[in-house]
Structures are given as C-alpha cells and as structure tokens.
Amino acid sequence: MNAGRATPQDGPSGRTPPGVLLVMLVLVLAEVLSSFESSMVYTALPGIARDLGDLSTASWLITAHLLGSVVMAVIGGRLGDAYGRRRIILIAVLLCGIGSLVSAVASSTSLIIAGRALQGASGALLPLVFGIVREVVVPHKSPFWIGCMTGAFGVGSSMGFLLGGYLSDAGHWQSMFVFTSLYSLALLPILFAVLPRSAGAAVAGERFDYLGAILFAPGVALVLLAVSTGFRKDADLLWTAALLATGATLLAIWIGHELRCRHPLVHLRHLRNRSIALAFGGMCLASVGLVQTAFLFMLLMQQPSATGIGLGLSATLAGMLKIPSSLTAGIASPLSGWLSARYGSALVLAIGSGLGGLGWIALIGFHDTLWHVVAISMLCSFAAYVLMTGLPTLALEQTPVGRSSEVTGAIMMLRGVATAVGVQLMGIFLSISRVTLPSGDQHPAESAFLLAFAGIGTSALLLMAICWHEWRRRPSPMALSTV
C-alpha cells in the first residue's frame, strides 16, 4: 500500500477492505511497541533500584521517558501532519530502537537514562496512528478503529508488565531494552512496506513552527520535571520553584508566540470550539483522577492488612491480579469508539465517567475483600479506557483530517502532564494520615485511602455532569470531519 497516497475507503457491503485491515494490524504492532516502552520498566523497578543504588535514581528511568514522550507527542504529531505521518512514524520507531540499544549496552546510569529519554519518541506514535486511521478509514468507522488502537495500548501494557518482570527475573533488567530494540528493528521494514504515504502539509503552503517547538520542549519539560520531583522528601524546594517558574515563563512566551504565529505548532484557537475545549479539559480532569487506577489499586493490594486497610498481597500476585483490569481496555476502547460513532462521544463520556465515579465511590465501602477489589478495579479501568478513547474522538469530531495528529498530540501531552500531577496529588492524599507498624514501617492510614477514593470519585461525577450537559446541548452524533 505504500505506492500511493492514503484515501478513506470501504468495501462491499460496508466491510473494511483487506488492505485497510492489514494497515490496522500494523498500526496495532506500533502501538504495542509504545506500550512496552511505557510499562516494562515498572515491574523491574526493584531490581533497577538495587543496581543503581536507590529508588529515586531508578525512577529517573520513568521520568526521562515521560519527559520525552509528552514533548514528542506534540512535536511528532505536528511533524506528521506537515511532512507525512508514515515518514515520522518510521523516524520515531528508529529513535525508539536506538534509545533501547543505548540503554541495553550502557554501563553508566546517565547513559541509560539518556536512552530512556530517546525511547520517549514512542509518545509520538499514538497521535500519528490516529491520523493514519482517519486517512484510510471511512469517517463513520474511524471512532471504532481509534478505540482499537487505544485498546491495543492497554492490552500491550499488561503484556509489558509481565514481560518486564520475566526478563528482569530471568536475566538482567537491561535485557528488556534488548527486546524492545529488536522489536523496533523488526517493525521498521513492516511499517515501510505496509503503511500508506500520507499527503503531509495540513494546509498547502504551511511551514513547520520551529521556534514554537524550541520554546515548547524545554518549557513543558521543566514544568513536568518540577512536578515529578518536587514532592520527594529530599527535594530542594528552591530548585523546584526555579524549575517551575522557568518552565512556566517559557510556556507563557510559547502561548503568546502561538497565538501570533501564522502557522503555529499547535493551533490554540481550536480551543474556541466547545467540543475540543471539553476534550482538552476532560483529559486533564480524567488524568488527574480516573487514570490513577493502577497506582492506587497496586498500593491497596500490597499494603499490609495490619494497617487497617490493604490485602497484604505480594508484588507478583498483585501484578497478576492487575491483568484482568488491564485487559478490559481491549473491550472498553473499541466499544467506546463504536458507541461514539452511533450516539456521539459526549454521551459515551458521560456514561464512562459515571461508571468510574460509581466504582471509586463503591470502593469506599468495599475494599476489604479481594474479589470486591478486583471487580471494582476492572470497572474503574473500563471507565478510564472509555475516556481515553472518547476524549480524543470528541476532539477529532471537530478537527480536519489534516490536523488529526497535531490535536491528538496536544491531548496526549496534557494527559502526560496531568497524570504526573495526579500521582503527586495522590501522594499528598496518602500522606495526610499514616499508620506505624511494630516493625517501624509507615503506611497510609485507612482515612487517607478513603480520601483519595472520594476525591477521584467526585472528579469523575463532575466530568459526567459536564459531558451530559454537552450531549444534551448537541445530542446527535457527528461524523468525523473530512475537511
């Protein structure tokens, strides 16, 4: 299919043509790479911490990847719109492979972290994948396939948790970077052979906003770095404040430049559209709250029961019990896309956030029994992935195809930053009240957990009310724009 430009098409009887199905399969493989890069490190953290000296140093492998991915989501998405998404996907996968190879063979911590930052190029894959979906699939089927891509990321993450733990236990934790480098190398020729060439240039004659990219990258990186490290016990508050102030200043300058620029990196004027503004704001609210499912449920399952809350499970068993909730993404995301195409994204978002709110409120009263916790975690994960599919779809309903990756990249960037903020906020909630065991170990008290559950549940119900109001204002579904 790489011989020609992408054209949305449908087969006889409304079926998706085999050639398009092949493109979808290859895009799923690209999303699996992205999910592996994000998730594999988490289960290997104990071994990484032992080798690198402490957990705070090991956590830089996560922070570096997060920094790279949120920056590349915006820049890579816009480059794909401007110069062709197939070309930028190939470059992003190549960078992932090089970064994995660096982390695999490096003997110094700084080089391993640098390799992880380079692997952050995988953050550009989801926006680019969404853009290609809209190029090759007829508009009324785009939400379903966008849901499939989001679901592939969720299922791939569950596989990544298991694979990262296995590779770490079977050999050395750096072997997981050998795996992702080989995966990237094998994926490149498949992508080259199958993906269609996209037209590029969202609007004829547009130029890439290099100054916007130069201002944006360090600005968001400094803000995210301040958020990610500012609440650690050993954090230098003055240094954190300096990072935050510098990053915020650069972003303020960037916003002014984007509003004046004729061809900006991100068209901030899109936010004048109610649906796009709701998608951006909803992603921030969901990422601070509902997306914290894995973080809080893993803590709840592993916390000693002697603290008054917690199931006292081992890390291995807790990881295995997380698989069912991760696999719900494989159902929730395509279902969310299919329902969005039929009934409108706003209604689907209202239902999804309502289910999430119900789950987190229910957890306040049902957190002492294993099967209750597993069942509620599945419901909360289902709701989270409904939102992770529905929010970008809501924005894309009002976005021209030529700007799909740009808008999706901006949403993914907001998701990364808001998720980091949410982790720190949950940390504050859980530190408000603590219990000290006879061994001297301190853990969050039951009241602290319940405060976190109530906070997330309330934010979900607030988002439900906003989305319901939006659907009542415009109840009929809109086909994704082909402008």
Coordinates of C-alpha atoms in Angstrom, one line a residue:
M1 CA 0.0 0.0 0.0
N2 CA 3.0 2.3 0.2
A3 CA 2.8 3.1 -3.5
G4 CA 0.0 5.6 -3.2
R5 CA -1.5 8.2 -1.0
A6 CA -4.0 7.3 1.7
T7 CA -7.6 7.5 0.7
P8 CA -10.5 6.6 3.0
Q9 CA -12.3 3.6 1.6
D10 CA -14.9 1.0 2.3
G11 CA -15.5 -2.4 0.8
P12 CA -18.6 -4.2 -0.5
S13 CA -21.5 -4.4 2.0
G14 CA -19.8 -1.8 4.1
R15 CA -16.9 -4.1 5.1
T16 CA -13.4 -2.8 5.7
P17 CA -11.2 -3.8 2.7
P18 CA -8.4 -6.4 3.5
G19 CA -5.7 -3.8 2.6
V20 CA -7.0 -1.4 5.2
L21 CA -7.3 -4.3 7.8
L22 CA -3.6 -5.0 7.2
V23 CA -2.7 -1.4 7.8
M24 CA -4.8 -1.5 11.1
L25 CA -2.9 -4.7 12.2
V26 CA 0.5 -3.0 11.6
L27 CA -0.6 0.1 13.5
V28 CA -1.5 -2.2 16.4
L29 CA 2.0 -3.5 16.3
A30 CA 3.3 0.0 16.5
E31 CA 1.1 0.7 19.5
V32 CA 2.3 -2.4 21.2
L33 CA 5.9 -1.1 21.0
S34 CA 4.7 2.2 22.5
S35 CA 3.0 0.4 25.4
F36 CA 6.1 -1.8 26.0
E37 CA 8.3 1.2 26.3
S38 CA 5.9 2.7 28.8
S39 CA 5.1 -0.3 31.0
M40 CA 8.1 -2.7 31.1
V41 CA 10.2 -0.7 33.5
Y42 CA 7.6 -0.6 36.3
T43 CA 7.8 -4.3 37.2
A44 CA 11.6 -4.2 37.0
L45 CA 12.0 -1.2 39.4
P46 CA 13.0 -3.2 42.5
G47 CA 15.9 -4.8 40.6
I48 CA 16.8 -1.4 38.9
A49 CA 16.8 0.3 42.3
R50 CA 19.2 -2.4 43.8
D51 CA 21.7 -2.0 40.9
L52 CA 21.5 1.8 40.7
G53 CA 21.6 2.4 44.5
D54 CA 18.2 3.7 45.4
L55 CA 14.6 4.0 44.1
S56 CA 14.8 7.8 43.4
T57 CA 17.6 7.2 41.0
A58 CA 15.8 4.3 39.4
S59 CA 12.6 6.4 39.0
W60 CA 14.5 8.6 36.6
L61 CA 14.1 5.9 34.0
I62 CA 10.4 6.5 34.2
T63 CA 10.7 10.3 34.4
A64 CA 13.1 10.6 31.5
H65 CA 10.7 8.5 29.3
L66 CA 7.7 10.6 30.4
L67 CA 9.5 13.8 29.6
G68 CA 10.5 12.6 26.1
S69 CA 7.1 11.2 25.3
V70 CA 5.0 14.3 26.2
V71 CA 7.3 16.5 24.2
M72 CA 7.3 14.2 21.2
A73 CA 3.6 13.7 21.3
V74 CA 3.1 17.3 20.2
I75 CA 6.2 17.8 18.0
G76 CA 6.0 14.4 16.4
G77 CA 2.3 14.8 15.7
R78 CA 2.7 18.2 14.1
L79 CA 5.6 17.0 12.0
G80 CA 3.5 14.1 10.8
D81 CA 0.7 16.4 9.7
A82 CA 3.2 18.6 7.9
Y83 CA 5.6 16.1 6.3
G84 CA 3.6 12.8 6.2
R85 CA 2.8 10.5 9.1
R86 CA 4.3 7.4 7.7
R87 CA 7.7 9.1 7.4
I88 CA 7.6 10.4 11.0
I89 CA 6.4 7.0 12.4
L90 CA 9.4 5.4 10.8
I91 CA 11.7 8.0 12.4
A92 CA 10.0 7.6 15.8
V93 CA 10.4 3.8 15.7
L94 CA 14.0 4.2 14.7
L95 CA 14.7 6.5 17.6
C96 CA 13.0 4.1 19.9
G97 CA 15.3 1.3 18.7
I98 CA 18.4 3.5 19.1
G99 CA 17.3 4.6 22.6
S100 CA 16.7 1.0 23.6
L101 CA 20.1 -0.1 22.3
V102 CA 21.8 2.7 24.2
S103 CA 20.0 1.7 27.5
A104 CA 20.8 -2.0 26.8
V105 CA 24.5 -1.7 26.4
A106 CA 25.2 1.4 28.6
S107 CA 27.4 0.9 31.7
S108 CA 26.6 4.3 33.3
T109 CA 23.3 5.5 34.8
S110 CA 23.4 8.7 32.9
L111 CA 23.6 6.9 29.5
I112 CA 20.8 4.5 30.5
I113 CA 18.6 7.5 31.4
A114 CA 19.5 9.2 28.1
G115 CA 18.5 6.1 26.2
R116 CA 15.2 6.1 28.0
A117 CA 14.6 9.8 27.1
L118 CA 15.2 8.8 23.4
Q119 CA 12.7 6.0 23.8
G120 CA 10.2 8.7 24.6
A121 CA 9.9 9.1 20.8
S122 CA 7.2 6.4 21.2
G123 CA 5.0 9.2 22.6
A124 CA 4.5 10.4 19.0
L125 CA 3.1 7.0 17.8
L126 CA -0.4 7.3 19.1
P127 CA -1.1 10.7 17.6
L128 CA 0.4 9.6 14.3
V129 CA -1.5 6.3 14.4
F130 CA -4.8 8.2 14.9
G131 CA -4.0 10.4 12.0
I132 CA -3.4 7.4 9.7
V133 CA -6.6 5.8 10.8
R134 CA -8.5 8.9 9.7
E135 CA -6.7 8.9 6.4
V136 CA -7.5 5.3 5.4
V137 CA -10.8 4.5 7.1
V138 CA -14.2 6.0 6.1
P139 CA -15.3 8.6 8.7
H140 CA -18.2 6.7 10.3
K141 CA -15.8 3.8 11.2
S142 CA -12.9 5.9 12.4
P143 CA -14.1 6.0 16.1
F144 CA -14.2 2.2 16.3
W145 CA -10.7 1.8 14.9
I146 CA -9.4 4.7 17.1
G147 CA -10.8 2.7 20.0
C148 CA -9.0 -0.4 18.8
M149 CA -5.7 1.5 18.8
T150 CA -6.3 2.7 22.3
G151 CA -7.2 -0.7 23.4
A152 CA -4.1 -2.2 21.9
F153 CA -2.1 0.2 24.0
G154 CA -3.9 -1.0 27.2
V155 CA -3.5 -4.7 26.3
G156 CA 0.1 -4.2 25.3
S157 CA 0.7 -2.5 28.7
S158 CA -0.5 -5.6 30.6
M159 CA 1.8 -7.7 28.4
G160 CA 4.6 -5.3 29.1
F161 CA 4.2 -5.6 32.9
L162 CA 4.5 -9.4 32.7
L163 CA 7.3 -9.4 30.1
G164 CA 9.4 -6.8 32.0
G165 CA 9.1 -8.8 35.2
Y166 CA 10.0 -12.1 33.4
L167 CA 13.0 -10.6 31.6
S168 CA 14.2 -9.0 34.8
D169 CA 13.9 -12.2 36.8
A170 CA 15.3 -14.5 34.1
G171 CA 18.4 -12.5 33.4
H172 CA 19.2 -8.8 33.9
W173 CA 16.7 -5.9 33.7
Q174 CA 18.7 -4.4 30.8
S175 CA 17.6 -7.4 28.7
M176 CA 14.2 -5.8 28.3
F177 CA 15.9 -3.0 26.3
V178 CA 17.5 -5.6 24.1
F179 CA 14.0 -6.9 23.5
T180 CA 12.5 -3.5 22.5
S181 CA 15.5 -2.7 20.3
L182 CA 15.0 -6.0 18.4
Y183 CA 11.2 -5.3 18.2
S184 CA 11.8 -1.9 16.8
L185 CA 14.3 -3.3 14.2
A186 CA 11.9 -6.0 13.1
L187 CA 9.0 -3.5 12.9
L188 CA 10.7 -0.9 10.7
P189 CA 10.6 -2.9 7.4
I190 CA 6.9 -3.9 8.1
L191 CA 5.9 -0.3 8.6
F192 CA 7.8 0.8 5.5
A193 CA 6.1 -1.9 3.3
V194 CA 2.5 -1.6 4.6
L195 CA 1.8 1.9 5.7
P196 CA 0.4 4.3 3.1
R197 CA 2.2 7.5 2.2
S198 CA 0.2 10.4 3.7
A199 CA -0.1 13.7 1.9
G200 CA 1.5 15.8 4.5
A201 CA 1.1 19.6 4.9
A202 CA -2.2 20.1 6.8
V203 CA -2.8 23.2 4.7
A204 CA -0.9 23.8 1.4
G205 CA 2.0 26.2 1.9
E206 CA 2.2 25.8 5.7
R207 CA 5.6 25.8 7.3
F208 CA 6.7 24.0 10.5
D209 CA 6.9 26.2 13.5
Y210 CA 10.5 25.6 14.6
L211 CA 10.5 28.5 17.1
G212 CA 7.4 27.1 18.7
A213 CA 9.0 23.7 19.0
I214 CA 12.2 25.2 20.5
L215 CA 10.1 27.1 23.1
F216 CA 7.7 24.3 23.9
A217 CA 10.0 21.4 24.5
P218 CA 12.1 22.9 27.4
G219 CA 9.1 24.7 28.8
V220 CA 6.9 21.6 29.3
A221 CA 10.0 19.5 30.3
L222 CA 10.9 21.9 33.1
V223 CA 7.3 22.1 34.4
L224 CA 6.9 18.3 34.3
L225 CA 10.3 17.8 35.9
A226 CA 9.3 20.2 38.7
V227 CA 6.0 18.3 39.2
S228 CA 7.7 14.9 39.1
T229 CA 10.4 15.6 41.6
G230 CA 9.0 18.4 43.7
F231 CA 7.2 16.3 46.3
R232 CA 10.1 13.9 47.1
K233 CA 11.4 14.0 50.7
D234 CA 14.8 15.0 49.5
A235 CA 13.6 17.7 47.1
D236 CA 15.2 21.1 47.1
L237 CA 12.1 23.4 47.2
L238 CA 14.0 26.4 46.0
W239 CA 15.4 24.4 43.0
T240 CA 11.9 23.0 42.3
A241 CA 10.4 26.5 42.4
A242 CA 13.1 27.8 40.0
L243 CA 12.3 24.9 37.6
L244 CA 8.6 25.6 37.7
A245 CA 9.0 29.3 37.3
T246 CA 11.4 29.0 34.3
G247 CA 9.2 26.4 32.6
A248 CA 6.0 28.4 33.2
T249 CA 7.7 31.5 31.8
L250 CA 8.8 29.7 28.6
L251 CA 5.3 28.3 28.2
A252 CA 3.8 31.7 28.6
I253 CA 6.1 33.0 25.9
W254 CA 5.2 30.0 23.8
I255 CA 1.5 30.7 24.1
G256 CA 2.0 34.3 23.0
H257 CA 4.0 33.2 20.1
E258 CA 1.5 30.5 19.0
L259 CA -1.4 33.0 19.1
R260 CA 0.6 35.4 16.9
C261 CA 2.2 32.8 14.6
R262 CA 0.6 32.3 11.1
H263 CA 1.4 28.6 11.1
P264 CA 1.8 27.6 14.8
L265 CA 2.9 24.3 16.3
V266 CA -0.4 23.9 18.0
H267 CA -3.5 25.9 16.8
L268 CA -4.6 27.1 20.2
R269 CA -7.5 28.8 18.5
H270 CA -9.0 25.3 18.3
L271 CA -9.9 25.8 21.9
R272 CA -12.7 28.2 20.9
N273 CA -14.6 25.1 19.8
R274 CA -16.6 23.8 22.8
S275 CA -16.0 20.1 22.0
I276 CA -12.3 20.5 21.6
A277 CA -12.1 22.6 24.7
L278 CA -14.1 19.9 26.6
A279 CA -11.8 17.2 25.3
F280 CA -8.7 19.0 26.5
G281 CA -10.2 19.9 29.9
G282 CA -11.7 16.4 30.3
M283 CA -8.4 14.8 29.6
C284 CA -6.8 16.9 32.3
L285 CA -9.5 16.0 34.8
A286 CA -9.5 12.3 34.0
S287 CA -5.7 12.0 34.1
V288 CA -5.5 13.6 37.5
G289 CA -8.2 11.2 38.8
L290 CA -9.5 8.2 36.9
V291 CA -6.2 7.3 35.2
Q292 CA -4.6 6.7 38.6
T293 CA -6.3 3.3 38.8
A294 CA -3.1 1.2 38.5
F295 CA -1.2 3.4 41.0
L296 CA -3.8 3.2 43.8
F297 CA -5.0 -0.4 43.3
M298 CA -1.5 -1.7 43.3
L299 CA -0.8 0.1 46.6
L300 CA -4.1 -1.1 48.1
M301 CA -3.4 -4.7 47.2
Q302 CA 0.1 -4.8 48.6
Q303 CA -0.4 -2.7 51.8
P304 CA -0.2 -4.9 54.9
S305 CA -3.7 -5.7 56.3
A306 CA -2.4 -4.9 59.8
T307 CA -2.7 -1.2 58.9
G308 CA -6.5 -1.5 58.8
I309 CA -6.7 -1.3 55.0
G310 CA -5.0 -3.4 52.4
L311 CA -4.9 -7.0 51.3
G312 CA -1.2 -7.8 52.0
L313 CA -0.5 -9.4 48.6
S314 CA 2.9 -10.0 47.2
A315 CA 4.0 -7.8 44.3
T316 CA 3.9 -10.8 41.9
L317 CA 0.4 -11.7 42.9
A318 CA -0.8 -8.1 42.7
G319 CA 0.7 -7.8 39.3
M320 CA -1.2 -11.0 38.1
L321 CA -4.5 -9.7 39.5
K322 CA -4.0 -6.5 37.6
I323 CA -4.1 -8.3 34.3
P324 CA -8.0 -8.6 34.2
S325 CA -8.4 -4.9 34.7
S326 CA -5.7 -4.2 32.0
L327 CA -7.4 -6.5 29.6
T328 CA -10.7 -4.6 29.9
A329 CA -9.1 -2.0 27.8
G330 CA -9.3 -4.4 24.9
I331 CA -13.1 -4.3 25.3
A332 CA -13.7 -0.7 26.6
S333 CA -11.8 1.2 23.9
P334 CA -13.3 -0.4 20.7
L335 CA -16.8 -0.3 22.4
S336 CA -16.3 3.3 23.3
G337 CA -15.4 4.1 19.6
W338 CA -18.3 2.2 18.2
L339 CA -20.8 3.8 20.6
S340 CA -19.3 7.3 19.9
A341 CA -19.9 6.8 16.2
R342 CA -23.6 5.9 16.8
Y343 CA -24.6 8.1 19.7
G344 CA -21.9 10.8 20.0
S345 CA -18.8 11.0 22.1
A346 CA -20.3 13.3 24.7
L347 CA -22.9 10.7 25.8
V348 CA -20.3 7.9 25.9
L349 CA -18.0 10.1 28.0
A350 CA -20.9 10.9 30.4
I351 CA -21.6 7.1 30.8
G352 CA -17.9 6.2 31.2
S353 CA -17.2 8.9 33.8
G354 CA -20.4 7.9 35.6
L355 CA -19.3 4.3 35.8
G356 CA -15.9 5.4 37.0
G357 CA -17.4 7.6 39.7
L358 CA -19.6 4.7 40.8
G359 CA -16.6 2.4 41.1
W360 CA -14.5 4.7 43.1
I361 CA -17.3 5.6 45.5
A362 CA -18.2 1.9 45.9
L363 CA -14.5 1.3 46.8
I364 CA -15.0 3.4 50.0
G365 CA -17.3 0.7 51.4
F366 CA -16.0 -2.4 49.6
H367 CA -12.2 -2.5 49.9
D368 CA -11.7 -5.4 52.4
T369 CA -12.4 -8.4 50.2
L370 CA -10.1 -9.5 47.3
W371 CA -12.9 -10.2 44.8
H372 CA -14.6 -6.9 45.5
V373 CA -11.3 -5.0 44.9
V374 CA -10.5 -6.9 41.7
A375 CA -14.1 -6.4 40.3
I376 CA -14.1 -2.7 41.2
S377 CA -10.6 -2.3 39.6
M378 CA -12.0 -3.8 36.4
L379 CA -14.9 -1.4 36.4
C380 CA -12.6 1.6 37.1
S381 CA -10.2 0.5 34.4
F382 CA -13.0 0.0 31.9
A383 CA -14.3 3.6 32.6
A384 CA -10.8 5.0 32.3
Y385 CA -10.3 3.5 28.8
V386 CA -13.7 4.6 27.7
L387 CA -12.5 8.1 28.5
M388 CA -9.1 7.6 26.9
T389 CA -10.8 6.7 23.6
G390 CA -13.8 9.0 23.9
L391 CA -12.0 12.3 24.7
P392 CA -9.7 12.3 21.6
T393 CA -12.6 11.1 19.5
L394 CA -14.7 14.1 20.7
A395 CA -11.9 16.5 19.6
L396 CA -11.4 14.7 16.3
E397 CA -15.2 15.1 15.5
Q398 CA -14.4 18.8 15.1
T399 CA -10.9 18.5 13.6
P400 CA -9.9 18.4 10.0
V401 CA -8.1 15.2 9.0
G402 CA -5.0 17.2 8.1
R403 CA -4.7 18.3 11.7
S404 CA -5.5 15.0 13.4
S405 CA -2.1 14.2 14.8
E406 CA -1.5 17.8 15.9
V407 CA -4.6 17.9 18.1
T408 CA -4.2 14.3 19.3
G409 CA -0.6 15.0 20.2
A410 CA -1.6 18.1 22.3
I411 CA -4.2 15.9 24.1
M412 CA -1.6 13.2 24.8
M413 CA 0.8 15.9 26.1
L414 CA -1.9 17.1 28.5
R415 CA -2.5 13.5 29.6
G416 CA 1.2 13.0 30.5
V417 CA 1.5 16.2 32.5
A418 CA -1.9 15.8 34.2
T419 CA -1.0 12.2 35.1
A420 CA 2.2 13.3 36.7
V421 CA 0.3 15.9 38.7
G422 CA -2.3 13.3 39.7
V423 CA 0.5 11.0 41.0
Q424 CA 1.8 13.8 43.2
L425 CA -1.7 14.7 44.3
M426 CA -2.5 11.1 45.3
G427 CA 0.8 11.1 47.2
I428 CA -0.3 14.1 49.2
F429 CA -3.7 12.5 50.0
L430 CA -2.0 9.3 51.2
S431 CA 0.5 11.2 53.3
I432 CA -2.2 13.1 55.3
S433 CA -2.7 10.3 57.8
R434 CA -0.2 7.4 58.4
V435 CA 0.0 4.2 60.4
T436 CA 3.2 2.9 62.0
L437 CA 3.5 -0.8 62.4
P438 CA 5.5 -2.5 65.2
S439 CA 8.4 -3.0 62.7
G440 CA 8.6 0.7 62.3
D441 CA 7.3 0.8 58.7
Q442 CA 4.9 3.6 57.9
H443 CA 1.9 3.2 55.6
P444 CA -1.1 5.4 54.6
A445 CA -4.0 5.1 57.0
E446 CA -7.5 3.9 56.0
S447 CA -8.8 7.5 56.2
A448 CA -6.1 8.6 53.7
F449 CA -7.1 6.0 51.2
L450 CA -10.7 6.8 51.6
L451 CA -10.0 10.5 50.9
A452 CA -8.2 9.6 47.7
F453 CA -11.1 7.3 46.6
A454 CA -13.6 10.0 47.4
G455 CA -11.6 12.7 45.5
I456 CA -11.3 10.6 42.4
G457 CA -15.0 9.6 42.5
T458 CA -16.1 13.2 42.9
S459 CA -13.9 14.4 39.9
A460 CA -15.5 11.6 37.8
L461 CA -19.0 12.6 38.7
L462 CA -18.1 16.2 37.9
L463 CA -16.9 15.2 34.5
M464 CA -20.0 13.1 34.0
A465 CA -22.2 16.2 34.6
I466 CA -20.2 18.3 32.2
C467 CA -20.3 15.7 29.4
W468 CA -24.0 15.1 30.0
H469 CA -24.7 18.8 29.6
E470 CA -22.7 18.9 26.4
W471 CA -24.6 15.9 25.0
R472 CA -28.0 17.5 25.9
R473 CA -26.9 20.6 24.1
R474 CA -25.9 18.7 20.9
P475 CA -27.3 15.1 21.2
S476 CA -27.0 14.0 17.6
P477 CA -23.7 12.3 16.8
M478 CA -21.4 13.9 14.2
A479 CA -19.4 12.1 11.6
L480 CA -15.7 12.7 12.0
S481 CA -14.7 15.7 9.8
T482 CA -13.1 15.0 6.5
V483 CA -12.3 18.7 5.8

